[in-house]
PDB file of C-alpha atoms in Angstrom:
ATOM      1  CA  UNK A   1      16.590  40.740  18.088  1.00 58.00           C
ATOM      2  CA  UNK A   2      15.448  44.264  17.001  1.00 65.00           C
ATOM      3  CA  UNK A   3      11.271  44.018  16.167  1.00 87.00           C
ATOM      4  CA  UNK A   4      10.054  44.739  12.456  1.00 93.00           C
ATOM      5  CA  UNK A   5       6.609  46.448  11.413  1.00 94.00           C
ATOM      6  CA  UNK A   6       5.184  45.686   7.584  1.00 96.00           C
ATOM      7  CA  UNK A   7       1.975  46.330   6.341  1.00 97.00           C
ATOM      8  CA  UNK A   8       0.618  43.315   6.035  1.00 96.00           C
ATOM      9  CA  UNK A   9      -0.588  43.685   2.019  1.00 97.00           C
ATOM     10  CA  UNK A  10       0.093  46.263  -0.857  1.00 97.00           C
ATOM     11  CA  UNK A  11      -1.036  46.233  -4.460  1.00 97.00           C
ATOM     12  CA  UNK A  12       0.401  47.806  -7.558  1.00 96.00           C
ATOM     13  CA  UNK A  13      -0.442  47.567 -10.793  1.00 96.00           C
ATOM     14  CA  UNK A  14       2.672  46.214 -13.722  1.00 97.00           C
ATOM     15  CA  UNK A  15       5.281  48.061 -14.503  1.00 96.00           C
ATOM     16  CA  UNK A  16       5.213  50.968 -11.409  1.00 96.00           C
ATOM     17  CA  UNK A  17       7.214  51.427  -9.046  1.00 96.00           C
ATOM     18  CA  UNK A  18       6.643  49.727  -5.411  1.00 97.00           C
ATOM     19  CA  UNK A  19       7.730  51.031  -2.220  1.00 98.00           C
ATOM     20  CA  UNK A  20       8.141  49.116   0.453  1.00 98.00           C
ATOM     21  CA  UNK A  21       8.094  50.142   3.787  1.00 97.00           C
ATOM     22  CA  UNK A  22       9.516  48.789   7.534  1.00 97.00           C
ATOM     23  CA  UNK A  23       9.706  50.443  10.626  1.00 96.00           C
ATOM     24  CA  UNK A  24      12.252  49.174  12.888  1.00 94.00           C
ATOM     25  CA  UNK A  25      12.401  51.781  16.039  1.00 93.00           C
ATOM     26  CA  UNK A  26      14.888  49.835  18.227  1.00 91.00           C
ATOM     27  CA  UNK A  27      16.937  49.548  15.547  1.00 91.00           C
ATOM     28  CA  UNK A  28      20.921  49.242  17.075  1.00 88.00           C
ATOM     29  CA  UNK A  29      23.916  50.332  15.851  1.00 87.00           C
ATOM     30  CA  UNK A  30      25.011  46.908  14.706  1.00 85.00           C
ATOM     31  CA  UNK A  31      21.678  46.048  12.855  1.00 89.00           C
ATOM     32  CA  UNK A  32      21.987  45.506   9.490  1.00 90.00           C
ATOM     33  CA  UNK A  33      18.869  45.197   7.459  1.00 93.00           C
ATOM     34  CA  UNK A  34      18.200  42.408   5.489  1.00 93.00           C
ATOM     35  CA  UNK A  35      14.927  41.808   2.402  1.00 96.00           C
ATOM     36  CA  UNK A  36      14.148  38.693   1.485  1.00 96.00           C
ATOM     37  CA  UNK A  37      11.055  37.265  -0.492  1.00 97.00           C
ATOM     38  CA  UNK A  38       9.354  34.494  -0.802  1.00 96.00           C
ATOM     39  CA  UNK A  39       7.354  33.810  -4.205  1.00 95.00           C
ATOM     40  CA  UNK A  40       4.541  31.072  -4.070  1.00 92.00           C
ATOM     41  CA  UNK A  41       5.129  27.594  -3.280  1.00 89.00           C
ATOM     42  CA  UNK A  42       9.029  28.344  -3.191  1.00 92.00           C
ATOM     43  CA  UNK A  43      11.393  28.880  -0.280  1.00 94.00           C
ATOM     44  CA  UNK A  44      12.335  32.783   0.146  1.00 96.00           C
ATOM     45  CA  UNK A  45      15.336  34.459  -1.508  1.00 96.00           C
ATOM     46  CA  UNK A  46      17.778  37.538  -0.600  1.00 95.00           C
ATOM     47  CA  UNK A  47      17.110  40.532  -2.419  1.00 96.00           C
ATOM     48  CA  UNK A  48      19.418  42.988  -0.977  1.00 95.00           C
ATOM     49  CA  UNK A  49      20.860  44.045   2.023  1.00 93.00           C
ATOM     50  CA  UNK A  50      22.581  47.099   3.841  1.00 93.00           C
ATOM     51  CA  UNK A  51      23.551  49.292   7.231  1.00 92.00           C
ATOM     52  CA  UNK A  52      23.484  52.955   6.842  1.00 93.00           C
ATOM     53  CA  UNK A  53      23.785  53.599   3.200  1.00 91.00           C
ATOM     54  CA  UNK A  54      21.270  53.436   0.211  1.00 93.00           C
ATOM     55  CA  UNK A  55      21.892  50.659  -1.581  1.00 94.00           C
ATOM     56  CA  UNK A  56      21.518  49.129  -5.364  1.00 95.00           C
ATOM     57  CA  UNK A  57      21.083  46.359  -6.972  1.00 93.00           C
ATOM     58  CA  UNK A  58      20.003  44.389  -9.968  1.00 91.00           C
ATOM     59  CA  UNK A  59      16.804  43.326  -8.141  1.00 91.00           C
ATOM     60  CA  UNK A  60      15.795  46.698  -6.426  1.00 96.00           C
ATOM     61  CA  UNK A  61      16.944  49.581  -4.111  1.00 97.00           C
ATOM     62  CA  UNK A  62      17.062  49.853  -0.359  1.00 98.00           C
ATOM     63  CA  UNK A  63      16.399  53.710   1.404  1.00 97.00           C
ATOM     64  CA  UNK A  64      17.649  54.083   4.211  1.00 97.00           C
ATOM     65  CA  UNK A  65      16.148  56.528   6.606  1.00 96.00           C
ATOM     66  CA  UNK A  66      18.876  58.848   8.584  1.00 95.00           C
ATOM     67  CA  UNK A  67      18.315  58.100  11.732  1.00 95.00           C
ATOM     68  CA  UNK A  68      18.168  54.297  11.021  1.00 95.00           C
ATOM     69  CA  UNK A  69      14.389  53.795  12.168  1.00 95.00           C
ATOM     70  CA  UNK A  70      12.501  53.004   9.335  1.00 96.00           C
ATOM     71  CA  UNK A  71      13.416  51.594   5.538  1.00 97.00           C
ATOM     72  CA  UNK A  72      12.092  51.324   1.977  1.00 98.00           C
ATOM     73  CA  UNK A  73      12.544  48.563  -0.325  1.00 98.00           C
ATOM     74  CA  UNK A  74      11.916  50.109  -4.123  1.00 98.00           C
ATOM     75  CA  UNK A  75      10.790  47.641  -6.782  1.00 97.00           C
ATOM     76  CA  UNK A  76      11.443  50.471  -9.443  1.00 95.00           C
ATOM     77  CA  UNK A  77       9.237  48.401 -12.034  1.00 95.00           C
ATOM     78  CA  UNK A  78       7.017  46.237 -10.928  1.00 96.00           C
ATOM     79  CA  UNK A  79       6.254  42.899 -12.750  1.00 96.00           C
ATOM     80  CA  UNK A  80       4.078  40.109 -12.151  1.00 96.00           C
ATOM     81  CA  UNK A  81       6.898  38.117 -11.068  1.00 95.00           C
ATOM     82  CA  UNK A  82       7.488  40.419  -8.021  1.00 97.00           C
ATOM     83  CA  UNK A  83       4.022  39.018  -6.163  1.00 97.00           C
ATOM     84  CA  UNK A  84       5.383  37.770  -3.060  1.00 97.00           C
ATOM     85  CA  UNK A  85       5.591  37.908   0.779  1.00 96.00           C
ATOM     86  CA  UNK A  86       8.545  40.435   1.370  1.00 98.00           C
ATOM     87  CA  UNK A  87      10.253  40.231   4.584  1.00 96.00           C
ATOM     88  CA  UNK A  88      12.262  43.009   6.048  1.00 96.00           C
ATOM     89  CA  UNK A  89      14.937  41.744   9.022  1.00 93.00           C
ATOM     90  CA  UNK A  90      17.659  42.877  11.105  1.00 90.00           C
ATOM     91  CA  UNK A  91      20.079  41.077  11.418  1.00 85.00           C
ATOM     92  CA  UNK A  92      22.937  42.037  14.317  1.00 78.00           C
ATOM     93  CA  UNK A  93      26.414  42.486  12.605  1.00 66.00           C
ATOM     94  CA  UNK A  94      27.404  40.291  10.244  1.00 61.00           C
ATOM     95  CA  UNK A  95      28.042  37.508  12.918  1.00 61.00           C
ATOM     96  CA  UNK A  96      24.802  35.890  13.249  1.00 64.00           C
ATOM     97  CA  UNK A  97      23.092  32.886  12.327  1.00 72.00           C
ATOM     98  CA  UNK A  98      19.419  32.549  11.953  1.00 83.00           C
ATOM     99  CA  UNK A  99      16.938  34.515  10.117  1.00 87.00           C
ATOM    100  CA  UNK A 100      13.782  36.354  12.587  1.00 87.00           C
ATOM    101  CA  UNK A 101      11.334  36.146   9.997  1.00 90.00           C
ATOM    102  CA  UNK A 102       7.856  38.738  10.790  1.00 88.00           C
ATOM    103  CA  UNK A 103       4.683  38.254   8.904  1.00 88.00           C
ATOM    104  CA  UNK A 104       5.972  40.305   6.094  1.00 95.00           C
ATOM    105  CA  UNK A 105       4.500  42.509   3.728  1.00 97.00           C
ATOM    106  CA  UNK A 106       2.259  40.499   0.600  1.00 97.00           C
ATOM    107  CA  UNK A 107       2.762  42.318  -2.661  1.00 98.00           C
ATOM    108  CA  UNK A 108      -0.205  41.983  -5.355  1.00 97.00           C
ATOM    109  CA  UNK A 109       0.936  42.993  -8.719  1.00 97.00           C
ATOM    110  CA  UNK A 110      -1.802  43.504 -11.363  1.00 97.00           C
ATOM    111  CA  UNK A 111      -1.463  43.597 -15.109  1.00 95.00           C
TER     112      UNK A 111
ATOM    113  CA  UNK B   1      25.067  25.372 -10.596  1.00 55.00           C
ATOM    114  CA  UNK B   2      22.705  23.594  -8.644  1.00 83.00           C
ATOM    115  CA  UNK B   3      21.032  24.852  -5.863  1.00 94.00           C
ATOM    116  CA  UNK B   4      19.836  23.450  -2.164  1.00 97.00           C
ATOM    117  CA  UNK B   5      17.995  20.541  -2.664  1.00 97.00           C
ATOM    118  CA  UNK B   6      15.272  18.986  -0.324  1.00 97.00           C
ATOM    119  CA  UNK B   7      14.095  15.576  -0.132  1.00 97.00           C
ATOM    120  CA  UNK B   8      11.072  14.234  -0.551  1.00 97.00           C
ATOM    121  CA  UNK B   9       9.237  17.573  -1.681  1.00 96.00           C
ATOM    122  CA  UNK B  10       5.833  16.101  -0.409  1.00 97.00           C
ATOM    123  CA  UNK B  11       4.960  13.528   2.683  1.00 97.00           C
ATOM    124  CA  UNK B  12       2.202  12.295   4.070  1.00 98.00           C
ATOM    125  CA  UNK B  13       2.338  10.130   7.352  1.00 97.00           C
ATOM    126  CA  UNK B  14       0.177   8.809   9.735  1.00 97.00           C
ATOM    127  CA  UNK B  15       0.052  10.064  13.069  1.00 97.00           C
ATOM    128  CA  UNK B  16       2.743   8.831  15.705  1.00 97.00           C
ATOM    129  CA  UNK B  17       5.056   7.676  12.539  1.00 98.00           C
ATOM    130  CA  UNK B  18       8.665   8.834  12.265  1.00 98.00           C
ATOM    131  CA  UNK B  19       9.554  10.950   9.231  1.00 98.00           C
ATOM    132  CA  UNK B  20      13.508  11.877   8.058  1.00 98.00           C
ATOM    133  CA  UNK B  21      13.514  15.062   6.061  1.00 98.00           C
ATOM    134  CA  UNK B  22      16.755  15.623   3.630  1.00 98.00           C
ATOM    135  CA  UNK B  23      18.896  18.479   3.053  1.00 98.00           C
ATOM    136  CA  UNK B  24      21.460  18.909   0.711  1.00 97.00           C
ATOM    137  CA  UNK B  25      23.516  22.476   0.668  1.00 96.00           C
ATOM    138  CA  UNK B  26      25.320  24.163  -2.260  1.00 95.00           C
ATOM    139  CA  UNK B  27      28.577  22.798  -2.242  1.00 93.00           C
ATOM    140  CA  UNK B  28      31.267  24.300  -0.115  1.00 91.00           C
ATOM    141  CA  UNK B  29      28.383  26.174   1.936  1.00 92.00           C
ATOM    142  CA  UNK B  30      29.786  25.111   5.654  1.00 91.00           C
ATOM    143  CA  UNK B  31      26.649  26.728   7.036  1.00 91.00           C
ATOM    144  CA  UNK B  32      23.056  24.912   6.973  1.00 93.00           C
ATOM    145  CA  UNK B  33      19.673  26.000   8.504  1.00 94.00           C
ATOM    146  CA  UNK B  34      16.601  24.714   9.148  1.00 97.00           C
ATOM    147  CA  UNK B  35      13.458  26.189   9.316  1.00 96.00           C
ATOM    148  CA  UNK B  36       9.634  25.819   9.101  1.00 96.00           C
ATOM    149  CA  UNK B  37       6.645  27.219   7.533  1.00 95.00           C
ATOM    150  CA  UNK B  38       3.148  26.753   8.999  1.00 92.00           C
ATOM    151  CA  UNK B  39       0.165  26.999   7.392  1.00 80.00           C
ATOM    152  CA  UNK B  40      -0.876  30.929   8.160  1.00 70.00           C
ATOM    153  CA  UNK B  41       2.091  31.135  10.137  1.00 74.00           C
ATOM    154  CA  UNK B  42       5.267  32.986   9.662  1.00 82.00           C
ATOM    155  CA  UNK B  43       9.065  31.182   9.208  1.00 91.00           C
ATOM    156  CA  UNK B  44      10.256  30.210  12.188  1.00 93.00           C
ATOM    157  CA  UNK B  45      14.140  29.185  13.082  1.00 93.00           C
ATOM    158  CA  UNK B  46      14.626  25.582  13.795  1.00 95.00           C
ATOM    159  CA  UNK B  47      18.232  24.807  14.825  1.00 95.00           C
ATOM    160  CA  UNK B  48      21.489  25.603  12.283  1.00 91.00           C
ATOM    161  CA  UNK B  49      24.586  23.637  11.647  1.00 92.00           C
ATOM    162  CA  UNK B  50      28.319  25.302  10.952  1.00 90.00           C
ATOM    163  CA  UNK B  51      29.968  22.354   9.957  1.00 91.00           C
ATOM    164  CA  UNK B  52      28.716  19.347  11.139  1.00 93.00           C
ATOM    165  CA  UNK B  53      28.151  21.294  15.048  1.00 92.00           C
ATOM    166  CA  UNK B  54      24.828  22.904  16.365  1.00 91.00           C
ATOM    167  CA  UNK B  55      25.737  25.326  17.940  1.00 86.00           C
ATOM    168  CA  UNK B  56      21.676  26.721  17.964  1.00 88.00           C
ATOM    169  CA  UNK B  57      19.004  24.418  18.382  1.00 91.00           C
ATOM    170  CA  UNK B  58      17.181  26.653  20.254  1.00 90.00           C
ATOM    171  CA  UNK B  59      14.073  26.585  17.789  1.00 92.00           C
ATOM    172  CA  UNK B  60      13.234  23.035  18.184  1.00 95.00           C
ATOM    173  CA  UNK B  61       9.780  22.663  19.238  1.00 93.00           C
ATOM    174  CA  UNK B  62      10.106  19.579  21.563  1.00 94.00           C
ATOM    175  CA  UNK B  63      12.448  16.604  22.186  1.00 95.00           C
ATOM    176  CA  UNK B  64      10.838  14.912  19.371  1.00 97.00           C
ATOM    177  CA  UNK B  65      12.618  16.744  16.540  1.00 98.00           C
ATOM    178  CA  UNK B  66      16.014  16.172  15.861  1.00 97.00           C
ATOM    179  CA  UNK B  67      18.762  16.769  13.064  1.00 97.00           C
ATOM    180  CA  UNK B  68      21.986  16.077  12.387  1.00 96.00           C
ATOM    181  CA  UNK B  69      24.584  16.534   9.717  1.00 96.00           C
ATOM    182  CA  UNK B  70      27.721  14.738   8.445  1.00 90.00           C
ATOM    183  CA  UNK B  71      30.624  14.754   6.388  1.00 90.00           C
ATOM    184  CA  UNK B  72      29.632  18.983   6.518  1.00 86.00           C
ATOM    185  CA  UNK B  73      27.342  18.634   4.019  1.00 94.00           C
ATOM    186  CA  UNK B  74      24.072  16.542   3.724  1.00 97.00           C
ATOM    187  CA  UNK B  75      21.602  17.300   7.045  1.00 98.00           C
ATOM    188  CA  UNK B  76      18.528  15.633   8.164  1.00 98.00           C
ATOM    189  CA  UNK B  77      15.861  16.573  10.222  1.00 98.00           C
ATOM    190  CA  UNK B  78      14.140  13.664  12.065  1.00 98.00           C
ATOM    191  CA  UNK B  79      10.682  14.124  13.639  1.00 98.00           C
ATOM    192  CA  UNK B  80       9.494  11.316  15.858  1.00 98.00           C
ATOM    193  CA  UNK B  81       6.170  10.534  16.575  1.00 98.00           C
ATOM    194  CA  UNK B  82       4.369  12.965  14.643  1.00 98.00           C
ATOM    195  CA  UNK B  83       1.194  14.914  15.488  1.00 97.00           C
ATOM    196  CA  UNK B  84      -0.313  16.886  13.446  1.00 95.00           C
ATOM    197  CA  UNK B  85       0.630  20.192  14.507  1.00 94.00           C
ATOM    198  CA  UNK B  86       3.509  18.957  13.240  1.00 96.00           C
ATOM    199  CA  UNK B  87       2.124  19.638   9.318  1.00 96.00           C
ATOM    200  CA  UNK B  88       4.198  22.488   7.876  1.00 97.00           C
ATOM    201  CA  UNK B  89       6.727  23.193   5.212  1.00 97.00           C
ATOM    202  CA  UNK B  90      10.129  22.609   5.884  1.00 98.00           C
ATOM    203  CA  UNK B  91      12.793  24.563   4.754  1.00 97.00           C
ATOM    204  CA  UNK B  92      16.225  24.063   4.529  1.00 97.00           C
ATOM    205  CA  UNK B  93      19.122  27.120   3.582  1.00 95.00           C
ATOM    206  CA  UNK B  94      22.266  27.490   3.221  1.00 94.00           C
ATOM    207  CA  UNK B  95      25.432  29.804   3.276  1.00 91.00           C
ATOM    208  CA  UNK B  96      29.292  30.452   3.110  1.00 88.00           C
ATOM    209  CA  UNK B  97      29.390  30.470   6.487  1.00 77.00           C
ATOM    210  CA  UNK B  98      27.546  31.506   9.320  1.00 72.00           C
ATOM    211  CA  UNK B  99      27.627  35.568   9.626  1.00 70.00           C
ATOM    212  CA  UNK B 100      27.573  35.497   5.610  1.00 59.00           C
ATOM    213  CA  UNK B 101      24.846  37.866   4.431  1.00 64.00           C
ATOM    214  CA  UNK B 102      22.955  35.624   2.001  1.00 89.00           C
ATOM    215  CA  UNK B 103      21.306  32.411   2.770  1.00 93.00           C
ATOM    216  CA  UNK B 104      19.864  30.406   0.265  1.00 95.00           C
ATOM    217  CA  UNK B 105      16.910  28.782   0.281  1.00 96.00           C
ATOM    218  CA  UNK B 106      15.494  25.012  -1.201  1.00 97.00           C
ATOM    219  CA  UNK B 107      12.413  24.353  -1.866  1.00 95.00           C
ATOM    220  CA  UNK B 108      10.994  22.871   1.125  1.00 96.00           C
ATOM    221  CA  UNK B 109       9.467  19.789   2.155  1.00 97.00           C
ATOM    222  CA  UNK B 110       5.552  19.779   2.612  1.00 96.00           C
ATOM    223  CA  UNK B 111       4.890  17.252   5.795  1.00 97.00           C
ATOM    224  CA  UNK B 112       1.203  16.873   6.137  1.00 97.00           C
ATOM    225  CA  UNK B 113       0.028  14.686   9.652  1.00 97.00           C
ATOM    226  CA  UNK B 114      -3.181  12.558   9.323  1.00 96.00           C
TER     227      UNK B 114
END
């Protein structure tokens, strides 16, 4: 599986906008690219998911970059509920099983 | 509508004990996956069912771990003889089917090793 890079920690303060980045260089053709989060003492859940095109949902946006190599997760208002460990991951086609989890990136929100 | 479930959502045991962990999946989700949570450490992949097959149980750390699942629904993951590297949070997910883009998590199980 395709290798993910996060920051490891970001900070924003209530009600801005986060964005969140991951490079993913050997990115294939295949690869789609899957967020999840994982808020404290709870398992993680999907927040959105996509292959070439930007995507939106009721949760938050997903940038693409062109050329595939690196993507943004936008948080377009941030709110305390958002701290978390967020987890960018490729996953190859739609015909695979597990989850590669990295270390993620851990979002601090301040009020 | 209820969610994946886990069971218990704490345990202690004693070193070289046997502990059963519990799963149950959102129903009509033929797809279930288990996975663990060290302390510090990142999720890592344990073994997944589709049905009541394994077709993956690559992740699982030694011989003393096992799992099973029947009737396609409820799972559990068995881990003999625990040590104490052993402590972690379990975590169990599930989906539509395997290939389906969202799996859902439970809650987890907290094992802690004395």
């Amino acid at each position: 599986d395709a290798k993910t890079t996060q920051p490891n920690s970001m900070e924003s303060n209530e009600e801005e906008p986060v964005h969140l980045p991951c490079n993913h260089s050997t990115i294939s053709g295949t690869d789609y690219i899957h967020w999840y989060r994982q808020l404290p003492s709870q398992g993680p859940e999907y927040v959105i998911h996509g292959l070439t095109s930007n995507v939106n949902n009721r949760m938050a946006s997903l940038a693409i970059a062109e050329d595939r190599k690196s993507s943004t997760l936008i948080l377009h208002r941030a709110t305390l509920r958002d701290a978390a460990v967020y987890y960018c991951i490729l996953r190859r086609g739609l015909n695979t099983d597990k989850l590669i989890f990295g270390t993620g990136t851990r979002l601090q929100v301040f009020p | 509508g209820a969610g994946v479930s886990q069971s218990p959502s704490n345990k202690v045991t004693e070193k070289g004990k046997d502990v059963e962990l519990r799963c149950d999946p959102i129903s009509g989700h033929t797809a279930l996956y288990w996975y663990r949570q060290s302390l510090g450490q990142g999720l890592e992949f344990l073994i997944y069912f589709q049905g009541n097959s394994a077709p993956d149980k690559s992740g699982l750390p030694s011989d003393r771990f096992s799992a099973e699942r029947t009737g396609g629904s409820v799972s559990t993951l068995t881990i003999q003889r625990t040590q104490q590297e052993d402590s972690a949070v379990y975590l169990c997910a599930s989906s539509l089917g395997v290939g389906k883009e969202t799996q859902y998590f439970g809650p987890g199980t907290r094992l802690l090793v004395l």
